Short mmCIF file of C-alpha atoms in Angstrom, two decimals:
data_model
loop_
_atom_site.label_atom_id
_atom_site.label_comp_id
_atom_site.label_asym_id
_atom_site.label_seq_id
_atom_site.Cartn_x
_atom_site.Cartn_y
_atom_site.Cartn_z
CA PRO A 13 -10.21 8.80 16.98
CA PHE A 14 -10.14 6.35 14.09
CA ARG A 15 -7.41 8.04 11.77
CA VAL A 16 -7.21 7.52 8.27
CA LEU A 17 -3.98 8.26 6.75
CA PHE A 18 -3.12 9.69 3.13
CA VAL A 19 -0.16 10.22 1.68
CA GLY A 20 1.52 12.05 -1.97
CA ASP A 21 0.14 13.38 -4.50
CA PRO A 22 -3.82 14.30 -4.05
CA VAL A 23 -4.89 14.38 -7.40
CA ARG A 24 -2.65 11.22 -8.63
CA LYS A 25 -3.34 9.17 -5.68
CA GLY A 26 -7.03 9.69 -5.58
CA LEU A 27 -7.72 12.30 -2.85
CA ILE A 28 -11.30 13.11 -3.94
CA TYR A 29 -12.49 9.52 -3.69
CA LEU A 30 -11.09 9.26 -0.21
CA LEU A 31 -12.63 12.59 0.88
CA GLU A 32 -15.99 11.22 -0.62
CA ALA A 33 -15.51 8.16 1.28
CA CYS A 34 -14.64 9.49 4.63
CA GLU A 35 -18.11 12.06 4.16
CA MET A 36 -20.24 8.83 3.45
CA ALA A 37 -17.96 6.57 6.72
CA ALA A 38 -18.12 9.85 8.87
CA LYS A 39 -22.44 9.15 9.41
CA SER A 40 -21.04 5.58 11.34
CA ILE A 41 -17.95 6.66 12.74
CA LYS A 42 -18.55 9.84 14.84
CA ASP A 43 -14.45 10.13 15.95
CA LEU A 44 -13.13 9.80 11.92
CA GLU A 45 -10.17 11.78 11.39
CA LEU A 46 -7.95 12.07 7.98
CA TRP A 47 -4.66 12.92 8.28
CA ILE A 48 -3.15 14.12 5.01
CA VAL A 49 0.68 14.18 4.05
CA GLY A 50 2.05 15.53 1.03
CA ALA A 51 -0.35 18.15 -0.05
CA ASP A 52 -1.95 21.71 1.60
CA VAL A 53 -5.05 21.39 0.90
CA ASN A 54 -8.21 23.56 1.83
CA LEU A 55 -10.56 20.61 3.85
CA GLU A 56 -13.32 22.34 5.18
CA ASN A 57 -16.93 21.32 5.96
CA HIS A 58 -16.47 17.54 5.10
CA GLY A 59 -17.80 16.92 8.27
CA PHE A 60 -15.32 14.87 10.21
CA LEU A 61 -11.66 16.12 10.94
CA ALA A 62 -8.86 16.74 8.04
CA LYS A 63 -5.50 17.44 9.52
CA THR A 64 -2.99 18.59 6.70
CA PHE A 65 0.68 18.22 7.16
CA GLY A 66 1.84 19.80 3.70
CA MET A 67 5.22 18.11 2.72
CA VAL A 68 6.56 15.97 5.94
CA PRO A 69 10.44 14.60 6.25
CA HIS A 70 10.76 11.00 5.88
CA ALA A 71 12.56 10.57 8.98
CA GLU A 72 8.68 12.02 10.71
CA MET A 73 6.51 9.44 9.01
CA PRO A 74 7.43 6.52 11.30
CA GLY A 75 5.96 9.16 13.98
CA ILE A 76 2.62 10.14 12.53
CA MET A 77 2.11 6.47 11.06
CA ARG A 78 2.23 4.97 14.79
CA GLN A 79 -1.12 7.75 15.20
CA CYS A 80 -3.23 6.19 12.65
CA HIS A 81 -4.93 2.80 11.95
CA ILE A 82 -5.07 2.72 7.91
CA ILE A 83 -3.39 3.99 5.46
CA ALA A 84 -5.45 4.32 2.47
CA CYS A 85 -3.99 4.70 -0.89
CA PRO A 86 -7.02 4.97 -3.66
CA THR A 87 -4.37 5.59 -6.26
CA LEU A 88 -5.59 6.42 -10.16
CA GLU A 89 -1.82 5.42 -10.94
CA ASP A 90 0.75 4.26 -9.34
CA GLY A 91 2.98 1.37 -8.93
CA ILE A 92 3.59 0.03 -6.24
CA ALA A 93 3.49 2.71 -3.47
CA CYS A 94 6.15 3.24 -0.79
CA SER A 95 3.68 4.62 1.23
CA VAL A 96 1.86 1.87 1.82
CA GLN A 97 4.35 -0.76 2.58
CA GLU A 98 5.72 1.59 5.03
CA GLY A 99 2.15 2.08 6.22
CA MET A 100 2.38 -2.03 6.35
CA ALA A 101 5.78 -2.19 8.84
CA SER A 102 4.39 0.61 10.75
CA GLY A 103 1.23 -1.41 11.31
CA LEU A 104 -1.39 0.20 9.70
CA VAL A 105 -4.69 -1.93 7.43
CA PRO A 106 -3.76 -0.60 3.77
CA ILE A 107 -7.12 0.31 1.82
CA ALA A 108 -5.52 0.35 -1.60
CA THR A 109 -6.76 0.40 -5.41
CA GLU A 110 -4.94 -2.62 -7.68
CA ASP A 111 -1.29 -1.61 -8.35
CA PRO A 112 -0.68 -0.74 -4.79
CA ALA A 113 -2.68 -3.54 -3.97
CA GLU A 114 -0.23 -5.92 -5.32
CA VAL A 115 1.98 -5.91 -1.96
CA PHE A 116 -0.80 -7.54 0.19
CA GLU A 117 -3.25 -10.33 0.33
CA ASP A 118 -7.04 -8.63 -0.02
CA GLY A 119 -8.63 -9.55 3.22
CA VAL A 120 -5.65 -10.72 5.19
CA SER A 121 -3.33 -8.16 5.17
CA GLY A 122 -5.62 -5.03 3.38
CA ILE A 123 -8.41 -4.55 1.51
CA LYS A 124 -8.29 -4.11 -1.89
CA VAL A 125 -10.98 -1.94 -3.50
CA PRO A 126 -11.81 -0.77 -7.30
CA TYR A 127 -11.03 2.75 -8.72
CA LYS A 128 -12.25 5.50 -8.51
CA ASP A 129 -15.10 3.84 -5.98
CA SER A 130 -15.74 6.10 -2.86
CA GLY A 131 -18.60 3.63 -1.49
CA ALA A 132 -15.90 0.69 -1.48
CA ILE A 133 -13.66 2.87 0.43
CA ALA A 134 -15.98 3.81 2.83
CA GLN A 135 -17.55 0.07 3.51
CA ALA A 136 -14.04 -0.60 4.46
CA LEU A 137 -13.11 2.10 6.48
CA ILE A 138 -16.93 1.70 8.52
CA MET A 139 -16.01 -2.43 9.07
CA LEU A 140 -12.29 -1.57 10.13
CA ALA A 141 -13.47 1.16 12.21
CA ARG A 142 -16.58 -1.26 13.68
CA ASP A 143 -14.21 -4.58 14.13
CA SER A 144 -11.09 -4.19 15.92
CA SER A 145 -10.13 -7.12 16.31
CA ILE A 146 -10.44 -7.69 12.30
CA ARG A 147 -8.81 -4.44 12.13
CA ARG A 148 -6.15 -5.88 14.81
CA HIS A 149 -5.69 -9.24 12.56
CA MET A 150 -5.17 -7.54 9.69
CA ALA A 151 -2.33 -4.76 10.56
CA LYS A 152 -0.59 -7.83 12.61
CA ALA A 153 0.00 -9.89 8.85
CA ALA A 154 0.87 -6.84 7.19
CA ARG A 155 2.80 -6.14 9.48
CA ALA A 156 4.53 -9.58 8.83
CA LEU A 157 4.48 -9.34 5.38
CA ALA A 158 5.98 -6.33 5.36
CA GLU A 159 9.16 -7.47 7.03
CA LYS A 160 9.24 -9.90 4.53
CA GLN A 161 9.77 -7.66 1.79
CA THR A 162 13.54 -7.17 2.39
CA TRP A 163 16.05 -6.14 -0.28
CA GLU A 164 17.66 -9.50 -0.01
CA ASN A 165 14.08 -10.80 -0.80
CA PHE A 166 14.03 -8.80 -3.86
CA LYS A 167 17.30 -9.69 -5.09
CA ASN A 168 16.00 -13.54 -4.82
CA ASP A 169 12.75 -13.03 -6.45
CA PHE A 170 14.04 -10.75 -9.01
CA LYS A 171 16.79 -13.25 -10.13
CA GLU A 172 14.19 -16.11 -10.06
CA ILE A 173 11.77 -13.84 -12.55
CA VAL A 174 14.89 -13.91 -14.78
CA ARG A 175 16.16 -17.04 -14.77
CA ARG A 176 12.34 -18.16 -16.00
CA VAL A 177 12.10 -15.56 -18.29
CA LEU A 178 15.63 -16.59 -19.91
CA ASP A 179 14.13 -20.20 -19.86
CA SER A 180 11.04 -19.57 -21.28
CA LYS A 181 12.79 -17.47 -24.35
CA LEU A 182 15.62 -20.01 -25.08
CA ARG A 183 12.79 -22.83 -24.61
CA MET A 184 10.71 -21.34 -27.56
CA LEU A 185 14.27 -21.05 -29.26
CA GLY A 186 14.73 -24.61 -28.56
CA THR A 187 18.27 -23.75 -27.61
CA LYS A 188 19.86 -23.88 -23.96
CA LEU A 189 22.81 -21.27 -22.78
CA PRO A 190 24.63 -21.84 -20.03
CA TYR A 191 23.57 -18.63 -18.55
CA GLU A 192 24.65 -19.17 -15.45
CA SER A 193 28.59 -19.46 -16.00
CA GLU A 194 28.06 -16.39 -18.32
CA MET A 195 26.30 -14.99 -15.86
CA PRO A 196 27.25 -15.57 -12.14
CA TRP A 197 24.74 -13.03 -10.74
CA LEU A 198 21.99 -15.52 -11.31
CA LYS A 199 23.60 -18.24 -9.54
CA ARG A 200 20.96 -19.54 -7.10
#
């Protein structure tokens, strides 16, 4: 089966658009399955197999993710969705809207889709189901990218952003503050 995973709140994370997309895609993907974690929803007569898990302990998520191909996050409001990054670390190809898509490179390590666009989600699902070589390549790239997203790298990136903002603000004021000596945590 070609398994698509959805994790989270069904309203905020745009489950309705994924359901519509799966209905469209099921006409081309005969073995399509949608697995939903984090919500108990009634899923009858959708033209594809849908399985709900309800709330799942975090420790069980890697086992669920290992059985899927895609992590779908057509969210309407989200920052950077942890589920997308966790899916990428598990080798899943993400299909996501703008905000969660910031953690991957569109067309290389995932597919970015417009908000509320079930058709675009369906097209992405069909393409990834039909072309396993593209799917494998994207999954490998997603995993490699996720492995680079460590707390140490996050800390260093954050420091660099703070340093740039301070430098920019100080240049606007026409002054220079020896902030590295006053803020040792900013040292390179």
